[in-house]
Structure formats: C-alpha cells, structure tokens
PDB file of N, CA and C in Angstrom:
ATOM      1  N   UNK A   1     108.859 105.530 100.753  1.00  0.00           N
ATOM      2  CA  UNK A   1     109.948 104.622 100.450  1.00  0.00           C
ATOM      3  C   UNK A   1     109.371 103.249 100.134  1.00  0.00           C
ATOM      4  N   UNK A   2     109.774 102.683  99.025  1.00  0.00           N
ATOM      5  CA  UNK A   2     109.346 101.341  98.634  1.00  0.00           C
ATOM      6  C   UNK A   2     110.570 100.447  98.528  1.00  0.00           C
ATOM      7  N   UNK A   3     110.496  99.265  99.108  1.00  0.00           N
ATOM      8  CA  UNK A   3     111.581  98.297  98.903  1.00  0.00           C
ATOM      9  C   UNK A   3     111.620  97.861  97.438  1.00  0.00           C
ATOM     10  N   UNK A   4     112.801  97.462  96.982  1.00  0.00           N
ATOM     11  CA  UNK A   4     112.961  97.051  95.585  1.00  0.00           C
ATOM     12  C   UNK A   4     112.023  95.898  95.234  1.00  0.00           C
ATOM     13  N   UNK A   5     111.817  94.992  96.177  1.00  0.00           N
ATOM     14  CA  UNK A   5     110.941  93.841  95.911  1.00  0.00           C
ATOM     15  C   UNK A   5     109.515  94.295  95.615  1.00  0.00           C
ATOM     16  N   UNK A   6     109.065  95.354  96.266  1.00  0.00           N
ATOM     17  CA  UNK A   6     107.710  95.844  96.031  1.00  0.00           C
ATOM     18  C   UNK A   6     107.610  96.576  94.694  1.00  0.00           C
ATOM     19  N   UNK A   7     108.689  97.218  94.267  1.00  0.00           N
ATOM     20  CA  UNK A   7     108.701  97.802  92.923  1.00  0.00           C
ATOM     21  C   UNK A   7     108.584  96.688  91.884  1.00  0.00           C
ATOM     22  N   UNK A   8     109.237  95.549  92.151  1.00  0.00           N
ATOM     23  CA  UNK A   8     109.152  94.413  91.232  1.00  0.00           C
ATOM     24  C   UNK A   8     107.715  93.896  91.160  1.00  0.00           C
ATOM     25  N   UNK A   9     107.016  93.882  92.281  1.00  0.00           N
ATOM     26  CA  UNK A   9     105.615  93.456  92.283  1.00  0.00           C
ATOM     27  C   UNK A   9     104.782  94.423  91.452  1.00  0.00           C
ATOM     28  N   UNK A  10     105.017  95.718  91.611  1.00  0.00           N
ATOM     29  CA  UNK A  10     104.294  96.710  90.809  1.00  0.00           C
ATOM     30  C   UNK A  10     104.556  96.506  89.317  1.00  0.00           C
ATOM     31  N   UNK A  11     105.802  96.239  88.958  1.00  0.00           N
ATOM     32  CA  UNK A  11     106.119  95.987  87.550  1.00  0.00           C
ATOM     33  C   UNK A  11     105.382  94.749  87.042  1.00  0.00           C
ATOM     34  N   UNK A  12     105.328  93.714  87.872  1.00  0.00           N
ATOM     35  CA  UNK A  12     104.608  92.506  87.496  1.00  0.00           C
ATOM     36  C   UNK A  12     103.123  92.765  87.318  1.00  0.00           C
ATOM     37  N   UNK A  13     102.557  93.585  88.184  1.00  0.00           N
ATOM     38  CA  UNK A  13     101.142  93.929  88.072  1.00  0.00           C
ATOM     39  C   UNK A  13     100.874  94.765  86.822  1.00  0.00           C
ATOM     40  N   UNK A  14     101.812  95.649  86.479  1.00  0.00           N
ATOM     41  CA  UNK A  14     101.667  96.441  85.258  1.00  0.00           C
ATOM     42  C   UNK A  14     101.668  95.522  84.037  1.00  0.00           C
ATOM     43  N   UNK A  15     102.563  94.531  84.030  1.00  0.00           N
ATOM     44  CA  UNK A  15     102.605  93.586  82.903  1.00  0.00           C
ATOM     45  C   UNK A  15     101.330  92.743  82.870  1.00  0.00           C
ATOM     46  N   UNK A  16     100.861  92.326  84.031  1.00  0.00           N
ATOM     47  CA  UNK A  16      99.629  91.535  84.101  1.00  0.00           C
ATOM     48  C   UNK A  16      98.451  92.320  83.541  1.00  0.00           C
ATOM     49  N   UNK A  17      98.346  93.588  83.945  1.00  0.00           N
ATOM     50  CA  UNK A  17      97.257  94.434  83.456  1.00  0.00           C
ATOM     51  C   UNK A  17      97.343  94.594  81.933  1.00  0.00           C
ATOM     52  N   UNK A  18      98.553  94.793  81.420  1.00  0.00           N
ATOM     53  CA  UNK A  18      98.728  94.957  79.975  1.00  0.00           C
ATOM     54  C   UNK A  18      98.323  93.686  79.234  1.00  0.00           C
ATOM     55  N   UNK A  19      98.711  92.520  79.762  1.00  0.00           N
ATOM     56  CA  UNK A  19      98.347  91.255  79.120  1.00  0.00           C
ATOM     57  C   UNK A  19      96.843  91.044  79.116  1.00  0.00           C
ATOM     58  N   UNK A  20      96.162  91.584  80.116  1.00  0.00           N
ATOM     59  CA  UNK A  20      94.714  91.451  80.202  1.00  0.00           C
ATOM     60  C   UNK A  20      93.986  92.529  79.400  1.00  0.00           C
ATOM     61  N   UNK A  21      94.753  93.342  78.674  1.00  0.00           N
ATOM     62  CA  UNK A  21      94.161  94.365  77.819  1.00  0.00           C
ATOM     63  C   UNK A  21      93.741  95.620  78.561  1.00  0.00           C
ATOM     64  N   UNK A  22      94.300  95.806  79.764  1.00  0.00           N
ATOM     65  CA  UNK A  22      93.963  96.989  80.547  1.00  0.00           C
ATOM     66  C   UNK A  22      95.230  97.595  81.140  1.00  0.00           C
ATOM     67  N   UNK A  23      96.078  98.195  80.278  1.00  0.00           N
ATOM     68  CA  UNK A  23      97.342  98.756  80.774  1.00  0.00           C
ATOM     69  C   UNK A  23      97.104  99.751  81.910  1.00  0.00           C
ATOM     70  N   UNK A  24      98.011  99.734  82.883  1.00  0.00           N
ATOM     71  CA  UNK A  24      97.870 100.606  84.048  1.00  0.00           C
ATOM     72  C   UNK A  24      99.216 101.197  84.419  1.00  0.00           C
ATOM     73  N   UNK A  25      99.175 102.416  84.920  1.00  0.00           N
ATOM     74  CA  UNK A  25     100.369 103.067  85.447  1.00  0.00           C
ATOM     75  C   UNK A  25     100.514 102.703  86.917  1.00  0.00           C
ATOM     76  N   UNK A  26     101.708 102.931  87.447  1.00  0.00           N
ATOM     77  CA  UNK A  26     101.967 102.623  88.857  1.00  0.00           C
ATOM     78  C   UNK A  26     100.972 103.344  89.754  1.00  0.00           C
ATOM     79  N   UNK A  27     100.710 104.594  89.490  1.00  0.00           N
ATOM     80  CA  UNK A  27      99.788 105.348  90.349  1.00  0.00           C
ATOM     81  C   UNK A  27      98.377 104.779  90.275  1.00  0.00           C
ATOM     82  N   UNK A  28      97.986 104.285  89.104  1.00  0.00           N
ATOM     83  CA  UNK A  28      96.657 103.681  88.981  1.00  0.00           C
ATOM     84  C   UNK A  28      96.566 102.401  89.802  1.00  0.00           C
ATOM     85  N   UNK A  29      97.648 101.611  89.806  1.00  0.00           N
ATOM     86  CA  UNK A  29      97.667 100.396  90.619  1.00  0.00           C
ATOM     87  C   UNK A  29      97.589 100.728  92.104  1.00  0.00           C
ATOM     88  N   UNK A  30      98.331 101.732  92.526  1.00  0.00           N
ATOM     89  CA  UNK A  30      98.303 102.123  93.937  1.00  0.00           C
ATOM     90  C   UNK A  30      96.926 102.645  94.337  1.00  0.00           C
ATOM     91  N   UNK A  31      96.313 103.433  93.471  1.00  0.00           N
ATOM     92  CA  UNK A  31      94.973 103.954  93.764  1.00  0.00           C
ATOM     93  C   UNK A  31      93.944 102.829  93.804  1.00  0.00           C
ATOM     94  N   UNK A  32      94.091 101.839  92.911  1.00  0.00           N
ATOM     95  CA  UNK A  32      93.192 100.680  92.932  1.00  0.00           C
ATOM     96  C   UNK A  32      93.375  99.907  94.233  1.00  0.00           C
ATOM     97  N   UNK A  33      94.617  99.777  94.672  1.00  0.00           N
ATOM     98  CA  UNK A  33      94.892  99.091  95.935  1.00  0.00           C
ATOM     99  C   UNK A  33      94.246  99.798  97.113  1.00  0.00           C
ATOM    100  N   UNK A  34      94.262 101.112  97.107  1.00  0.00           N
ATOM    101  CA  UNK A  34      93.620 101.883  98.172  1.00  0.00           C
ATOM    102  C   UNK A  34      92.127 101.597  98.193  1.00  0.00           C
ATOM    103  N   UNK A  35      91.511 101.550  97.011  1.00  0.00           N
ATOM    104  CA  UNK A  35      90.070 101.244  96.952  1.00  0.00           C
ATOM    105  C   UNK A  35      89.785  99.848  97.490  1.00  0.00           C
ATOM    106  N   UNK A  36      90.655  98.891  97.166  1.00  0.00           N
ATOM    107  CA  UNK A  36      90.451  97.517  97.620  1.00  0.00           C
ATOM    108  C   UNK A  36      90.578  97.421  99.137  1.00  0.00           C
ATOM    109  N   UNK A  37      91.612  98.029  99.715  1.00  0.00           N
ATOM    110  CA  UNK A  37      91.754  97.911 101.170  1.00  0.00           C
ATOM    111  C   UNK A  37      90.691  98.730 101.902  1.00  0.00           C
ATOM    112  N   UNK A  38      90.219  99.794 101.294  1.00  0.00           N
ATOM    113  CA  UNK A  38      89.145 100.569 101.925  1.00  0.00           C
ATOM    114  C   UNK A  38      87.852  99.765 102.013  1.00  0.00           C
ATOM    115  N   UNK A  39      87.657  98.836 101.089  1.00  0.00           N
ATOM    116  CA  UNK A  39      86.436  98.030 101.059  1.00  0.00           C
ATOM    117  C   UNK A  39      86.527  96.775 101.923  1.00  0.00           C
ATOM    118  N   UNK A  40      87.705  96.483 102.477  1.00  0.00           N
ATOM    119  CA  UNK A  40      87.899  95.268 103.278  1.00  0.00           C
ATOM    120  C   UNK A  40      87.161  95.335 104.605  1.00  0.00           C
ATOM    121  N   UNK A  41      86.777  94.159 105.079  1.00  0.00           N
ATOM    122  CA  UNK A  41      86.275  94.043 106.446  1.00  0.00           C
ATOM    123  C   UNK A  41      87.450  94.306 107.386  1.00  0.00           C
ATOM    124  N   UNK A  42      87.154  94.670 108.621  1.00  0.00           N
ATOM    125  CA  UNK A  42      88.202  95.043 109.574  1.00  0.00           C
ATOM    126  C   UNK A  42      89.266  93.961 109.760  1.00  0.00           C
ATOM    127  N   UNK A  43      88.853  92.703 109.893  1.00  0.00           N
ATOM    128  CA  UNK A  43      89.814  91.617 110.126  1.00  0.00           C
ATOM    129  C   UNK A  43      90.772  91.465 108.944  1.00  0.00           C
ATOM    130  N   UNK A  44      90.249  91.532 107.738  1.00  0.00           N
ATOM    131  CA  UNK A  44      91.091  91.421 106.550  1.00  0.00           C
ATOM    132  C   UNK A  44      92.022  92.626 106.429  1.00  0.00           C
ATOM    133  N   UNK A  45      91.509  93.797 106.789  1.00  0.00           N
ATOM    134  CA  UNK A  45      92.314  95.020 106.755  1.00  0.00           C
ATOM    135  C   UNK A  45      93.503  94.911 107.708  1.00  0.00           C
ATOM    136  N   UNK A  46      93.238  94.489 108.929  1.00  0.00           N
ATOM    137  CA  UNK A  46      94.315  94.346 109.922  1.00  0.00           C
ATOM    138  C   UNK A  46      95.304  93.277 109.476  1.00  0.00           C
ATOM    139  N   UNK A  47      94.815  92.174 108.915  1.00  0.00           N
ATOM    140  CA  UNK A  47      95.705  91.116 108.429  1.00  0.00           C
ATOM    141  C   UNK A  47      96.607  91.632 107.312  1.00  0.00           C
ATOM    142  N   UNK A  48      96.048  92.445 106.419  1.00  0.00           N
ATOM    143  CA  UNK A  48      96.842  93.015 105.328  1.00  0.00           C
ATOM    144  C   UNK A  48      97.913  93.955 105.880  1.00  0.00           C
ATOM    145  N   UNK A  49      97.559  94.750 106.872  1.00  0.00           N
ATOM    146  CA  UNK A  49      98.533  95.648 107.480  1.00  0.00           C
ATOM    147  C   UNK A  49      99.666  94.880 108.141  1.00  0.00           C
ATOM    148  N   UNK A  50      99.315  93.790 108.815  1.00  0.00           N
ATOM    149  CA  UNK A  50     100.336  92.983 109.499  1.00  0.00           C
ATOM    150  C   UNK A  50     101.250  92.268 108.513  1.00  0.00           C
ATOM    151  N   UNK A  51     100.789  92.051 107.292  1.00  0.00           N
ATOM    152  CA  UNK A  51     101.587  91.365 106.270  1.00  0.00           C
ATOM    153  C   UNK A  51     102.631  92.271 105.637  1.00  0.00           C
ATOM    154  N   UNK A  52     102.548  93.565 105.922  1.00  0.00           N
ATOM    155  CA  UNK A  52     103.491  94.534 105.351  1.00  0.00           C
ATOM    156  C   UNK A  52     104.501  94.912 106.423  1.00  0.00           C
ATOM    157  N   UNK A  53     105.783  94.645 106.183  1.00  0.00           N
ATOM    158  CA  UNK A  53     106.786  94.993 107.194  1.00  0.00           C
ATOM    159  C   UNK A  53     106.940  96.509 107.339  1.00  0.00           C
ATOM    160  N   UNK A  54     107.225  96.933 108.549  1.00  0.00           N
ATOM    161  CA  UNK A  54     107.471  98.357 108.789  1.00  0.00           C
ATOM    162  C   UNK A  54     108.825  98.741 108.220  1.00  0.00           C
ATOM    163  N   UNK A  55     108.898  99.961 107.728  1.00  0.00           N
ATOM    164  CA  UNK A  55     110.150 100.485 107.189  1.00  0.00           C
ATOM    165  C   UNK A  55     110.586 101.681 108.013  1.00  0.00           C
ATOM    166  N   UNK A  56     111.885 101.905 108.047  1.00  0.00           N
ATOM    167  CA  UNK A  56     112.384 103.116 108.684  1.00  0.00           C
ATOM    168  C   UNK A  56     111.986 104.298 107.819  1.00  0.00           C
ATOM    169  N   UNK A  57     111.596 105.393 108.454  1.00  0.00           N
ATOM    170  CA  UNK A  57     111.241 106.573 107.680  1.00  0.00           C
ATOM    171  C   UNK A  57     112.499 107.281 107.215  1.00  0.00           C
ATOM    172  N   UNK A  58     112.362 108.049 106.175  1.00  0.00           N
ATOM    173  CA  UNK A  58     113.499 108.793 105.633  1.00  0.00           C
ATOM    174  C   UNK A  58     114.193 108.007 104.525  1.00  0.00           C
ATOM    175  N   UNK A  59     115.137 108.647 103.936  1.00  0.00           N
ATOM    176  CA  UNK A  59     115.865 108.037 102.834  1.00  0.00           C
ATOM    177  C   UNK A  59     117.059 107.255 103.377  1.00  0.00           C
ATOM    178  N   UNK A  60     117.403 106.142 102.689  1.00  0.00           N
ATOM    179  CA  UNK A  60     118.580 105.391 103.124  1.00  0.00           C
ATOM    180  C   UNK A  60     119.859 106.204 102.901  1.00  0.00           C
ATOM    181  N   UNK A  61     120.859 105.906 103.697  1.00  0.00           N
ATOM    182  CA  UNK A  61     122.141 106.615 103.558  1.00  0.00           C
ATOM    183  C   UNK A  61     122.759 106.272 102.209  1.00  0.00           C
ATOM    184  N   UNK A  62     123.400 107.267 101.603  1.00  0.00           N
ATOM    185  CA  UNK A  62     124.052 107.044 100.316  1.00  0.00           C
ATOM    186  C   UNK A  62     125.338 106.267 100.528  1.00  0.00           C
ATOM    187  N   UNK A  63     125.605 105.345  99.604  1.00  0.00           N
ATOM    188  CA  UNK A  63     126.852 104.569  99.654  1.00  0.00           C
ATOM    189  C   UNK A  63     128.015 105.460  99.226  1.00  0.00           C
ATOM    190  N   UNK A  64     129.135 105.264  99.865  1.00  0.00           N
ATOM    191  CA  UNK A  64     130.315 106.077  99.523  1.00  0.00           C
ATOM    192  C   UNK A  64     131.125 105.445  98.447  1.00  0.00           C
TER     193      UNK A  64
END
C-alpha cells in the first residue's frame, strides 16, 4: 500500500529522470531505492526508516 503523496513523489522522480535523459519506470525507481538503502551505513538506514510513517496493513475500506 502506498499513500497518494508517495505516488506523487514517484511521478516526480519519473519526470526528473526523463528530463535528465534517463527515463525510468516506477519499478526501476523502487529497485534503485533498494540499492541505495542497502548501501547506507546503519545510522542513516535507521534514520530513513524512522522518516517513513507506518501504515495499516491491508486495503482501505471501500467508500459507499
């Protein structure tokens, strides 16, 4: 589950990559992010984790 604001960030990153002459798909951005956080020192890794709010698992209830 991704919050709408994070989808907007992904869209912005896709546009940024395209402007830089290196178009990327959402999955490519996510995979690049995994590589970046895997290379972080422990303190930076924990700080990045703390900067991401926890979400409830499962799908949100449908509006009636």
